[in-house]
């Protein structure tokens, strides 16, 4: 059976996996890379890594799916802009095909993660989903009638930015105001706690935190659980998540999906996250539709992006 080589490019290292036609991740390993010679570096290390686990690259690998953060022109395999990787108009597909000598398919990482969950994870029972990946940043994807909607250039799913109306409190690193990300990402949530306690020294949740100058999302989670999810902290979480929930309501009204799928570090809030969304979204949706809403938490964890990029490569979407 032929395999797809899946590569998820990160800032200092990349994840590498081998995925079969049923979506089973048969092997995985990580390689460090040097951004100044990204592809040659990856090529050497991946070929060595495959050899080490007894894979014959020439014979067994049929295609390659690459997932990467940023604005990815999926048709041409060009990274139009990736802030984290410091890439602008980088012809990833062309450069990589010259070395790897296999057909290469390039996709945005959040889109790939959604496809992974859609293929073998929590979303496999649905045809239409809206996928939110909420971690340090916010990304997403739309799958409708069984197909990823990547947009004309592959830029669909940039839910963290733009729109101007989702919050009035925090400026965004993208230069716009009103974005979801600076308040509802896990960095945004921690910042909202810090700013609230700074402005309101006697806030009812402040006494739970030892050092209010230096709060992290991890610490919020720990304190929240240790104290049996106190209402004072729930209220602050609700405030911080409000821009995200408002965005979800807008997307639901636009696309009428079967389910919202949540992934990334935010999902450590687990059932409480679903509860907060389900109660807060009623402000932005007609009651009867809010009550019917299905929200699920992704189940493939860090493997979803590799599995989804393999799915993308296997299906040759919109490439030929
Ligand atoms: Zn922004």
PDB file of C-alpha atoms and ligand atoms in Angstrom:
ATOM      1  CA  UNK A   1       0.000   0.000   0.000  1.00  0.00           C
ATOM      2  CA  UNK A   2       1.296   3.434  -0.930  1.00  0.00           C
ATOM      3  CA  UNK A   3       1.699   6.047   1.782  1.00  0.00           C
ATOM      4  CA  UNK A   4       1.378   9.812   1.982  1.00  0.00           C
ATOM      5  CA  UNK A   5       4.207  11.644   3.666  1.00  0.00           C
ATOM      6  CA  UNK A   6       2.677  14.380   5.845  1.00  0.00           C
ATOM      7  CA  UNK A   7       4.792  17.316   6.985  1.00  0.00           C
ATOM      8  CA  UNK A   8       3.614  19.979   9.427  1.00  0.00           C
ATOM      9  CA  UNK A   9       6.089  22.832   9.326  1.00  0.00           C
ATOM     10  CA  UNK A  10       6.518  24.706  12.603  1.00  0.00           C
ATOM     11  CA  UNK A  11       8.758  27.576  13.619  1.00  0.00           C
ATOM     12  CA  UNK A  12      11.739  25.605  14.924  1.00  0.00           C
ATOM     13  CA  UNK A  13      10.790  22.033  14.095  1.00  0.00           C
ATOM     14  CA  UNK A  14       8.488  20.054  11.851  1.00  0.00           C
ATOM     15  CA  UNK A  15       6.317  17.018  12.482  1.00  0.00           C
ATOM     16  CA  UNK A  16       6.559  14.221   9.965  1.00  0.00           C
ATOM     17  CA  UNK A  17       4.084  11.371   9.561  1.00  0.00           C
ATOM     18  CA  UNK A  18       3.215   8.512   7.254  1.00  0.00           C
ATOM     19  CA  UNK A  19      -0.478   8.148   6.577  1.00  0.00           C
ATOM     20  CA  UNK A  20      -2.188   5.344   4.666  1.00  0.00           C
ATOM     21  CA  UNK A  21      -5.288   5.617   2.463  1.00  0.00           C
ATOM     22  CA  UNK A  22      -7.591   5.009   5.426  1.00  0.00           C
ATOM     23  CA  UNK A  23      -6.162   7.865   7.463  1.00  0.00           C
ATOM     24  CA  UNK A  24      -4.093   5.734   9.841  1.00  0.00           C
ATOM     25  CA  UNK A  25      -0.975   7.505  11.017  1.00  0.00           C
ATOM     26  CA  UNK A  26       1.484   4.627  10.745  1.00  0.00           C
ATOM     27  CA  UNK A  27       4.626   6.358  11.967  1.00  0.00           C
ATOM     28  CA  UNK A  28       5.621   9.808  13.106  1.00  0.00           C
ATOM     29  CA  UNK A  29       8.716  11.676  14.158  1.00  0.00           C
ATOM     30  CA  UNK A  30       9.876  15.276  14.558  1.00  0.00           C
ATOM     31  CA  UNK A  31      12.843  17.021  12.980  1.00  0.00           C
ATOM     32  CA  UNK A  32      14.466  20.316  13.900  1.00  0.00           C
ATOM     33  CA  UNK A  33      15.005  22.668  11.017  1.00  0.00           C
ATOM     34  CA  UNK A  34      16.843  25.819  10.193  1.00  0.00           C
ATOM     35  CA  UNK A  35      14.556  28.468   8.681  1.00  0.00           C
ATOM     36  CA  UNK A  36      17.314  29.929   6.525  1.00  0.00           C
ATOM     37  CA  UNK A  37      17.513  26.729   4.462  1.00  0.00           C
ATOM     38  CA  UNK A  38      14.139  25.262   5.341  1.00  0.00           C
ATOM     39  CA  UNK A  39      13.421  22.818   2.522  1.00  0.00           C
ATOM     40  CA  UNK A  40      16.936  21.406   1.898  1.00  0.00           C
ATOM     41  CA  UNK A  41      17.259  20.977   5.641  1.00  0.00           C
ATOM     42  CA  UNK A  42      13.906  19.204   5.920  1.00  0.00           C
ATOM     43  CA  UNK A  43      14.653  17.016   2.905  1.00  0.00           C
ATOM     44  CA  UNK A  44      17.920  15.680   4.351  1.00  0.00           C
ATOM     45  CA  UNK A  45      16.501  15.063   7.810  1.00  0.00           C
ATOM     46  CA  UNK A  46      13.252  13.486   6.609  1.00  0.00           C
ATOM     47  CA  UNK A  47      15.005  11.086   4.228  1.00  0.00           C
ATOM     48  CA  UNK A  48      17.327  10.067   7.100  1.00  0.00           C
ATOM     49  CA  UNK A  49      14.367   9.739   9.479  1.00  0.00           C
ATOM     50  CA  UNK A  50      12.443   7.515   7.041  1.00  0.00           C
ATOM     51  CA  UNK A  51      15.485   5.326   6.504  1.00  0.00           C
ATOM     52  CA  UNK A  52      15.872   4.953  10.262  1.00  0.00           C
ATOM     53  CA  UNK A  53      12.349   3.517  10.555  1.00  0.00           C
ATOM     54  CA  UNK A  54      12.806   1.221   7.560  1.00  0.00           C
ATOM     55  CA  UNK A  55      10.717   3.112   4.987  1.00  0.00           C
ATOM     56  CA  UNK A  56      11.830   2.998   1.362  1.00  0.00           C
ATOM     57  CA  UNK A  57      11.030   6.566   0.287  1.00  0.00           C
ATOM     58  CA  UNK A  58      11.272   5.894  -3.457  1.00  0.00           C
ATOM     59  CA  UNK A  59       8.995   2.874  -3.374  1.00  0.00           C
ATOM     60  CA  UNK A  60       6.525   3.527  -0.592  1.00  0.00           C
ATOM     61  CA  UNK A  61       5.792   7.257  -0.567  1.00  0.00           C
ATOM     62  CA  UNK A  62       3.333   8.271  -3.278  1.00  0.00           C
ATOM     63  CA  UNK A  63       2.576  11.899  -2.463  1.00  0.00           C
ATOM     64  CA  UNK A  64       3.440  14.572   0.060  1.00  0.00           C
ATOM     65  CA  UNK A  65       1.052  16.854   1.962  1.00  0.00           C
ATOM     66  CA  UNK A  66       2.564  19.904   3.655  1.00  0.00           C
ATOM     67  CA  UNK A  67       0.700  21.983   6.258  1.00  0.00           C
ATOM     68  CA  UNK A  68       1.996  25.399   7.242  1.00  0.00           C
ATOM     69  CA  UNK A  69       0.668  28.451   9.096  1.00  0.00           C
ATOM     70  CA  UNK A  70      -0.176  31.675   7.313  1.00  0.00           C
ATOM     71  CA  UNK A  71      -1.817  32.722   4.069  1.00  0.00           C
ATOM     72  CA  UNK A  72      -1.265  29.760   1.773  1.00  0.00           C
ATOM     73  CA  UNK A  73      -2.186  29.846  -1.905  1.00  0.00           C
ATOM     74  CA  UNK A  74      -3.191  26.194  -2.007  1.00  0.00           C
ATOM     75  CA  UNK A  75      -3.596  26.050  -5.806  1.00  0.00           C
ATOM     76  CA  UNK A  76      -0.055  27.187  -6.517  1.00  0.00           C
ATOM     77  CA  UNK A  77       1.546  26.005  -3.287  1.00  0.00           C
ATOM     78  CA  UNK A  78       2.886  29.483  -2.548  1.00  0.00           C
ATOM     79  CA  UNK A  79       3.116  30.890   0.982  1.00  0.00           C
ATOM     80  CA  UNK A  80       1.835  34.408   0.401  1.00  0.00           C
ATOM     81  CA  UNK A  81       2.561  35.505   3.941  1.00  0.00           C
ATOM     82  CA  UNK A  82       3.519  33.721   7.129  1.00  0.00           C
ATOM     83  CA  UNK A  83       4.403  36.050  10.007  1.00  0.00           C
ATOM     84  CA  UNK A  84       5.780  33.331  12.310  1.00  0.00           C
ATOM     85  CA  UNK A  85       7.990  31.759   9.669  1.00  0.00           C
ATOM     86  CA  UNK A  86       8.932  35.098   8.139  1.00  0.00           C
ATOM     87  CA  UNK A  87       7.986  33.990   4.622  1.00  0.00           C
ATOM     88  CA  UNK A  88       6.537  36.184   1.864  1.00  0.00           C
ATOM     89  CA  UNK A  89       5.626  34.820  -1.579  1.00  0.00           C
ATOM     90  CA  UNK A  90       7.629  31.681  -0.945  1.00  0.00           C
ATOM     91  CA  UNK A  91       7.177  29.061  -3.690  1.00  0.00           C
ATOM     92  CA  UNK A  92       7.105  26.119  -1.330  1.00  0.00           C
ATOM     93  CA  UNK A  93       5.602  23.535  -3.716  1.00  0.00           C
ATOM     94  CA  UNK A  94       8.087  24.314  -6.487  1.00  0.00           C
ATOM     95  CA  UNK A  95      11.153  24.347  -4.218  1.00  0.00           C
ATOM     96  CA  UNK A  96      10.107  21.168  -2.413  1.00  0.00           C
ATOM     97  CA  UNK A  97       9.165  19.205  -5.567  1.00  0.00           C
ATOM     98  CA  UNK A  98      12.620  19.807  -7.002  1.00  0.00           C
ATOM     99  CA  UNK A  99      14.210  18.035  -4.049  1.00  0.00           C
ATOM    100  CA  UNK A 100      11.581  15.515  -2.962  1.00  0.00           C
ATOM    101  CA  UNK A 101      10.642  14.551  -6.540  1.00  0.00           C
ATOM    102  CA  UNK A 102       7.068  13.591  -5.617  1.00  0.00           C
ATOM    103  CA  UNK A 103       3.752  15.461  -6.110  1.00  0.00           C
ATOM    104  CA  UNK A 104       3.394  17.974  -3.283  1.00  0.00           C
ATOM    105  CA  UNK A 105       0.201  19.568  -1.964  1.00  0.00           C
ATOM    106  CA  UNK A 106       0.381  22.568   0.350  1.00  0.00           C
ATOM    107  CA  UNK A 107      -2.394  23.616   2.722  1.00  0.00           C
ATOM    108  CA  UNK A 108      -2.903  26.025   5.615  1.00  0.00           C
ATOM    109  CA  UNK A 109      -2.413  24.270   8.974  1.00  0.00           C
ATOM    110  CA  UNK A 110      -5.839  25.029  10.479  1.00  0.00           C
ATOM    111  CA  UNK A 111      -7.528  23.867   7.261  1.00  0.00           C
ATOM    112  CA  UNK A 112      -5.475  20.650   7.475  1.00  0.00           C
ATOM    113  CA  UNK A 113      -6.402  20.125  11.114  1.00  0.00           C
ATOM    114  CA  UNK A 114     -10.108  20.456  10.219  1.00  0.00           C
ATOM    115  CA  UNK A 115      -9.705  17.903   7.429  1.00  0.00           C
ATOM    116  CA  UNK A 116      -8.002  15.490   9.830  1.00  0.00           C
ATOM    117  CA  UNK A 117     -10.936  15.634  12.235  1.00  0.00           C
ATOM    118  CA  UNK A 118     -13.323  15.367   9.285  1.00  0.00           C
ATOM    119  CA  UNK A 119     -11.582  12.279   7.893  1.00  0.00           C
ATOM    120  CA  UNK A 120     -10.941  10.165  10.984  1.00  0.00           C
ATOM    121  CA  UNK A 121     -11.763  12.271  14.062  1.00  0.00           C
ATOM    122  CA  UNK A 122     -14.739  13.737  15.851  1.00  0.00           C
ATOM    123  CA  UNK A 123     -16.236  15.302  12.697  1.00  0.00           C
ATOM    124  CA  UNK A 124     -16.325  12.144  10.564  1.00  0.00           C
ATOM    125  CA  UNK A 125     -20.070  11.828  11.093  1.00  0.00           C
ATOM    126  CA  UNK A 126     -20.749  15.295   9.636  1.00  0.00           C
ATOM    127  CA  UNK A 127     -20.817  16.776   6.129  1.00  0.00           C
ATOM    128  CA  UNK A 128     -20.843  20.437   7.142  1.00  0.00           C
ATOM    129  CA  UNK A 129     -18.795  21.881   9.982  1.00  0.00           C
ATOM    130  CA  UNK A 130     -17.224  25.112  11.090  1.00  0.00           C
ATOM    131  CA  UNK A 131     -13.881  24.440  12.722  1.00  0.00           C
ATOM    132  CA  UNK A 132     -12.172  26.749  15.218  1.00  0.00           C
ATOM    133  CA  UNK A 133      -8.549  26.231  16.228  1.00  0.00           C
ATOM    134  CA  UNK A 134      -7.998  28.428  19.275  1.00  0.00           C
ATOM    135  CA  UNK A 135      -4.544  28.494  20.778  1.00  0.00           C
ATOM    136  CA  UNK A 136      -1.994  31.351  20.964  1.00  0.00           C
ATOM    137  CA  UNK A 137      -3.648  32.499  17.744  1.00  0.00           C
ATOM    138  CA  UNK A 138      -6.993  31.691  16.155  1.00  0.00           C
ATOM    139  CA  UNK A 139      -7.474  29.874  12.865  1.00  0.00           C
ATOM    140  CA  UNK A 140     -10.305  27.936  11.363  1.00  0.00           C
ATOM    141  CA  UNK A 141     -11.891  26.203   8.429  1.00  0.00           C
ATOM    142  CA  UNK A 142     -15.206  25.618   6.767  1.00  0.00           C
ATOM    143  CA  UNK A 143     -16.195  22.193   5.456  1.00  0.00           C
ATOM    144  CA  UNK A 144     -19.457  22.228   3.625  1.00  0.00           C
ATOM    145  CA  UNK A 145     -21.266  19.354   1.911  1.00  0.00           C
ATOM    146  CA  UNK A 146     -18.269  17.113   2.465  1.00  0.00           C
ATOM    147  CA  UNK A 147     -15.680  19.448   0.982  1.00  0.00           C
ATOM    148  CA  UNK A 148     -13.234  21.914   2.391  1.00  0.00           C
ATOM    149  CA  UNK A 149     -14.067  25.467   1.301  1.00  0.00           C
ATOM    150  CA  UNK A 150     -10.515  26.826   1.029  1.00  0.00           C
ATOM    151  CA  UNK A 151     -11.586  30.026  -0.752  1.00  0.00           C
ATOM    152  CA  UNK A 152     -10.337  31.347  -4.074  1.00  0.00           C
ATOM    153  CA  UNK A 153      -6.739  31.606  -2.861  1.00  0.00           C
ATOM    154  CA  UNK A 154      -6.788  29.268   0.129  1.00  0.00           C
ATOM    155  CA  UNK A 155      -7.219  32.050   2.657  1.00  0.00           C
ATOM    156  CA  UNK A 156     -10.630  30.944   4.035  1.00  0.00           C
ATOM    157  CA  UNK A 157     -10.833  30.345   7.783  1.00  0.00           C
ATOM    158  CA  UNK A 158      -8.895  33.369   9.054  1.00  0.00           C
ATOM    159  CA  UNK A 159     -11.450  33.800  11.832  1.00  0.00           C
ATOM    160  CA  UNK A 160      -9.065  35.544  14.234  1.00  0.00           C
ATOM    161  CA  UNK A 161      -8.847  38.758  12.261  1.00  0.00           C
ATOM    162  CA  UNK A 162     -10.950  41.412  10.614  1.00  0.00           C
ATOM    163  CA  UNK A 163     -14.596  42.367  10.823  1.00  0.00           C
ATOM    164  CA  UNK A 164     -13.995  45.237  13.202  1.00  0.00           C
ATOM    165  CA  UNK A 165     -16.955  44.570  15.483  1.00  0.00           C
ATOM    166  CA  UNK A 166     -16.109  41.674  17.763  1.00  0.00           C
ATOM    167  CA  UNK A 167     -14.579  43.628  20.649  1.00  0.00           C
ATOM    168  CA  UNK A 168     -13.623  47.184  21.554  1.00  0.00           C
ATOM    169  CA  UNK A 169     -10.971  46.568  24.187  1.00  0.00           C
ATOM    170  CA  UNK A 170      -7.774  45.336  22.594  1.00  0.00           C
ATOM    171  CA  UNK A 171      -5.800  46.346  19.488  1.00  0.00           C
ATOM    172  CA  UNK A 172      -4.596  43.485  17.274  1.00  0.00           C
ATOM    173  CA  UNK A 173      -1.088  42.661  16.074  1.00  0.00           C
ATOM    174  CA  UNK A 174      -2.460  42.610  12.508  1.00  0.00           C
ATOM    175  CA  UNK A 175      -3.062  46.358  12.725  1.00  0.00           C
ATOM    176  CA  UNK A 176      -6.867  46.203  12.703  1.00  0.00           C
ATOM    177  CA  UNK A 177      -9.225  46.917  15.576  1.00  0.00           C
ATOM    178  CA  UNK A 178     -12.099  44.744  16.755  1.00  0.00           C
ATOM    179  CA  UNK A 179     -10.476  41.360  15.887  1.00  0.00           C
ATOM    180  CA  UNK A 180     -11.422  38.180  17.783  1.00  0.00           C
ATOM    181  CA  UNK A 181      -7.833  37.020  18.428  1.00  0.00           C
ATOM    182  CA  UNK A 182      -6.496  39.646  20.891  1.00  0.00           C
ATOM    183  CA  UNK A 183      -9.299  38.853  23.361  1.00  0.00           C
ATOM    184  CA  UNK A 184     -10.362  35.213  22.777  1.00  0.00           C
ATOM    185  CA  UNK A 185      -7.107  33.405  21.951  1.00  0.00           C
ATOM    186  CA  UNK A 186      -5.473  31.799  24.980  1.00  0.00           C
ATOM    187  CA  UNK A 187      -2.966  34.681  25.087  1.00  0.00           C
ATOM    188  CA  UNK A 188      -5.903  37.101  24.764  1.00  0.00           C
ATOM    189  CA  UNK A 189      -7.791  35.456  27.634  1.00  0.00           C
ATOM    190  CA  UNK A 190      -4.767  35.701  29.952  1.00  0.00           C
ATOM    191  CA  UNK A 191      -4.327  39.326  28.929  1.00  0.00           C
ATOM    192  CA  UNK A 192      -8.000  40.078  29.607  1.00  0.00           C
ATOM    193  CA  UNK A 193      -7.615  38.728  33.154  1.00  0.00           C
ATOM    194  CA  UNK A 194      -4.479  40.833  33.708  1.00  0.00           C
ATOM    195  CA  UNK A 195      -5.992  44.047  32.339  1.00  0.00           C
ATOM    196  CA  UNK A 196      -9.244  43.551  34.290  1.00  0.00           C
ATOM    197  CA  UNK A 197      -7.396  43.070  37.585  1.00  0.00           C
ATOM    198  CA  UNK A 198      -5.135  46.023  36.846  1.00  0.00           C
ATOM    199  CA  UNK A 199      -8.091  48.328  36.200  1.00  0.00           C
ATOM    200  CA  UNK A 200     -10.219  46.949  39.020  1.00  0.00           C
ATOM    201  CA  UNK A 201      -7.985  46.028  41.946  1.00  0.00           C
ATOM    202  CA  UNK A 202     -10.889  44.708  44.068  1.00  0.00           C
ATOM    203  CA  UNK A 203     -12.386  42.529  41.303  1.00  0.00           C
ATOM    204  CA  UNK A 204     -14.129  39.526  42.869  1.00  0.00           C
ATOM    205  CA  UNK A 205     -11.904  37.013  40.997  1.00  0.00           C
ATOM    206  CA  UNK A 206      -8.581  38.766  41.750  1.00  0.00           C
ATOM    207  CA  UNK A 207      -8.025  37.054  45.108  1.00  0.00           C
ATOM    208  CA  UNK A 208      -7.668  33.659  43.385  1.00  0.00           C
ATOM    209  CA  UNK A 209      -4.449  34.825  41.697  1.00  0.00           C
ATOM    210  CA  UNK A 210      -1.178  35.320  43.560  1.00  0.00           C
ATOM    211  CA  UNK A 211       0.500  37.522  41.002  1.00  0.00           C
ATOM    212  CA  UNK A 212      -2.050  39.399  38.900  1.00  0.00           C
ATOM    213  CA  UNK A 213       0.703  41.004  36.783  1.00  0.00           C
ATOM    214  CA  UNK A 214       1.772  37.705  35.335  1.00  0.00           C
ATOM    215  CA  UNK A 215      -1.188  35.444  34.570  1.00  0.00           C
ATOM    216  CA  UNK A 216      -1.045  32.641  31.980  1.00  0.00           C
ATOM    217  CA  UNK A 217      -3.877  30.584  30.513  1.00  0.00           C
ATOM    218  CA  UNK A 218      -2.332  27.488  32.090  1.00  0.00           C
ATOM    219  CA  UNK A 219      -2.518  29.145  35.498  1.00  0.00           C
ATOM    220  CA  UNK A 220      -6.128  30.222  34.916  1.00  0.00           C
ATOM    221  CA  UNK A 221      -7.023  26.591  34.115  1.00  0.00           C
ATOM    222  CA  UNK A 222      -5.283  25.273  37.231  1.00  0.00           C
ATOM    223  CA  UNK A 223      -6.857  27.828  39.577  1.00  0.00           C
ATOM    224  CA  UNK A 224     -10.258  27.342  37.958  1.00  0.00           C
ATOM    225  CA  UNK A 225     -10.157  23.584  38.576  1.00  0.00           C
ATOM    226  CA  UNK A 226      -8.608  23.786  42.061  1.00  0.00           C
ATOM    227  CA  UNK A 227     -11.442  26.059  43.181  1.00  0.00           C
ATOM    228  CA  UNK A 228     -14.261  24.051  41.572  1.00  0.00           C
ATOM    229  CA  UNK A 229     -14.852  26.477  38.714  1.00  0.00           C
ATOM    230  CA  UNK A 230     -15.900  29.541  40.723  1.00  0.00           C
ATOM    231  CA  UNK A 231     -18.535  31.779  39.152  1.00  0.00           C
ATOM    232  CA  UNK A 232     -16.248  34.862  39.382  1.00  0.00           C
ATOM    233  CA  UNK A 233     -13.744  33.228  37.017  1.00  0.00           C
ATOM    234  CA  UNK A 234     -16.475  31.822  34.754  1.00  0.00           C
ATOM    235  CA  UNK A 235     -17.739  35.387  34.239  1.00  0.00           C
ATOM    236  CA  UNK A 236     -14.288  36.574  33.158  1.00  0.00           C
ATOM    237  CA  UNK A 237     -13.900  33.600  30.807  1.00  0.00           C
ATOM    238  CA  UNK A 238     -17.313  34.394  29.338  1.00  0.00           C
ATOM    239  CA  UNK A 239     -16.253  38.005  28.735  1.00  0.00           C
ATOM    240  CA  UNK A 240     -12.990  36.989  27.089  1.00  0.00           C
ATOM    241  CA  UNK A 241     -14.724  34.413  24.872  1.00  0.00           C
ATOM    242  CA  UNK A 242     -17.544  36.738  23.857  1.00  0.00           C
ATOM    243  CA  UNK A 243     -15.829  37.933  20.611  1.00  0.00           C
ATOM    244  CA  UNK A 244     -15.268  34.292  19.581  1.00  0.00           C
ATOM    245  CA  UNK A 245     -18.869  33.364  20.377  1.00  0.00           C
ATOM    246  CA  UNK A 246     -20.185  36.382  18.467  1.00  0.00           C
ATOM    247  CA  UNK A 247     -18.070  35.257  15.504  1.00  0.00           C
ATOM    248  CA  UNK A 248     -19.474  31.721  15.755  1.00  0.00           C
ATOM    249  CA  UNK A 249     -23.051  33.015  15.703  1.00  0.00           C
ATOM    250  CA  UNK A 250     -22.276  35.052  12.585  1.00  0.00           C
ATOM    251  CA  UNK A 251     -20.778  31.995  10.865  1.00  0.00           C
ATOM    252  CA  UNK A 252     -23.661  29.744  11.919  1.00  0.00           C
ATOM    253  CA  UNK A 253     -26.190  32.186  10.532  1.00  0.00           C
ATOM    254  CA  UNK A 254     -24.204  32.434   7.303  1.00  0.00           C
ATOM    255  CA  UNK A 255     -23.558  28.714   6.728  1.00  0.00           C
ATOM    256  CA  UNK A 256     -25.977  26.635   8.825  1.00  0.00           C
ATOM    257  CA  UNK A 257     -23.469  23.868   9.720  1.00  0.00           C
ATOM    258  CA  UNK A 258     -24.299  20.571  11.435  1.00  0.00           C
ATOM    259  CA  UNK A 259     -21.702  21.216  14.133  1.00  0.00           C
ATOM    260  CA  UNK A 260     -19.062  23.554  15.470  1.00  0.00           C
ATOM    261  CA  UNK A 261     -15.776  21.725  16.112  1.00  0.00           C
ATOM    262  CA  UNK A 262     -13.294  23.216  18.584  1.00  0.00           C
ATOM    263  CA  UNK A 263      -9.578  22.431  18.698  1.00  0.00           C
ATOM    264  CA  UNK A 264      -6.361  23.835  20.187  1.00  0.00           C
ATOM    265  CA  UNK A 265      -5.299  24.746  23.723  1.00  0.00           C
ATOM    266  CA  UNK A 266      -8.610  26.428  24.582  1.00  0.00           C
ATOM    267  CA  UNK A 267     -10.322  23.009  24.565  1.00  0.00           C
ATOM    268  CA  UNK A 268      -8.585  22.171  27.847  1.00  0.00           C
ATOM    269  CA  UNK A 269     -11.642  23.909  29.352  1.00  0.00           C
ATOM    270  CA  UNK A 270     -13.489  20.856  28.011  1.00  0.00           C
ATOM    271  CA  UNK A 271     -17.214  20.607  28.922  1.00  0.00           C
ATOM    272  CA  UNK A 272     -17.150  24.028  30.580  1.00  0.00           C
ATOM    273  CA  UNK A 273     -16.144  25.594  27.256  1.00  0.00           C
ATOM    274  CA  UNK A 274     -19.168  24.046  25.541  1.00  0.00           C
ATOM    275  CA  UNK A 275     -21.382  25.210  28.407  1.00  0.00           C
ATOM    276  CA  UNK A 276     -20.093  28.799  28.176  1.00  0.00           C
ATOM    277  CA  UNK A 277     -20.582  28.900  24.402  1.00  0.00           C
ATOM    278  CA  UNK A 278     -24.028  27.367  24.583  1.00  0.00           C
ATOM    279  CA  UNK A 279     -25.258  29.857  27.168  1.00  0.00           C
ATOM    280  CA  UNK A 280     -23.578  32.981  25.727  1.00  0.00           C
ATOM    281  CA  UNK A 281     -24.467  32.347  22.083  1.00  0.00           C
ATOM    282  CA  UNK A 282     -28.146  32.898  22.870  1.00  0.00           C
ATOM    283  CA  UNK A 283     -27.424  36.642  22.820  1.00  0.00           C
ATOM    284  CA  UNK A 284     -26.517  36.366  19.159  1.00  0.00           C
ATOM    285  CA  UNK A 285     -28.829  33.682  17.788  1.00  0.00           C
ATOM    286  CA  UNK A 286     -32.525  32.907  17.785  1.00  0.00           C
ATOM    287  CA  UNK A 287     -33.184  30.783  20.878  1.00  0.00           C
ATOM    288  CA  UNK A 288     -34.533  27.655  19.211  1.00  0.00           C
ATOM    289  CA  UNK A 289     -31.512  27.442  16.890  1.00  0.00           C
ATOM    290  CA  UNK A 290     -29.056  28.063  19.734  1.00  0.00           C
ATOM    291  CA  UNK A 291     -30.594  25.164  21.649  1.00  0.00           C
ATOM    292  CA  UNK A 292     -30.211  22.787  18.695  1.00  0.00           C
ATOM    293  CA  UNK A 293     -26.553  23.725  18.223  1.00  0.00           C
ATOM    294  CA  UNK A 294     -24.040  20.853  18.304  1.00  0.00           C
ATOM    295  CA  UNK A 295     -20.569  21.683  19.604  1.00  0.00           C
ATOM    296  CA  UNK A 296     -17.823  19.063  19.770  1.00  0.00           C
ATOM    297  CA  UNK A 297     -14.203  19.035  20.849  1.00  0.00           C
ATOM    298  CA  UNK A 298     -11.567  17.693  18.448  1.00  0.00           C
ATOM    299  CA  UNK A 299     -10.168  14.273  19.351  1.00  0.00           C
ATOM    300  CA  UNK A 300      -7.034  13.731  17.259  1.00  0.00           C
ATOM    301  CA  UNK A 301      -4.943  16.293  19.158  1.00  0.00           C
ATOM    302  CA  UNK A 302      -1.648  17.197  17.527  1.00  0.00           C
ATOM    303  CA  UNK A 303      -1.971  14.498  14.857  1.00  0.00           C
ATOM    304  CA  UNK A 304      -4.976  16.080  13.124  1.00  0.00           C
ATOM    305  CA  UNK A 305      -2.883  18.454  10.997  1.00  0.00           C
ATOM    306  CA  UNK A 306      -0.684  15.667   9.600  1.00  0.00           C
ATOM    307  CA  UNK A 307      -3.663  13.410   8.927  1.00  0.00           C
ATOM    308  CA  UNK A 308      -5.556  16.268   7.258  1.00  0.00           C
ATOM    309  CA  UNK A 309      -2.661  17.296   5.028  1.00  0.00           C
ATOM    310  CA  UNK A 310      -2.421  13.661   3.859  1.00  0.00           C
ATOM    311  CA  UNK A 311      -6.169  13.695   3.104  1.00  0.00           C
ATOM    312  CA  UNK A 312      -5.699  16.870   1.112  1.00  0.00           C
ATOM    313  CA  UNK A 313      -2.866  15.310  -0.889  1.00  0.00           C
ATOM    314  CA  UNK A 314      -4.850  12.117  -1.517  1.00  0.00           C
ATOM    315  CA  UNK A 315      -7.870  13.979  -2.816  1.00  0.00           C
ATOM    316  CA  UNK A 316      -5.958  16.325  -5.145  1.00  0.00           C
ATOM    317  CA  UNK A 317      -8.483  18.992  -4.280  1.00  0.00           C
ATOM    318  CA  UNK A 318      -8.867  21.628  -6.953  1.00  0.00           C
ATOM    319  CA  UNK A 319      -5.321  20.964  -8.057  1.00  0.00           C
ATOM    320  CA  UNK A 320      -6.041  19.184 -11.337  1.00  0.00           C
TER     321      UNK A 320
HETATM  322 ZN1  LIG B   1      -6.253  41.040  13.846  1.00  0.00          ZN
END
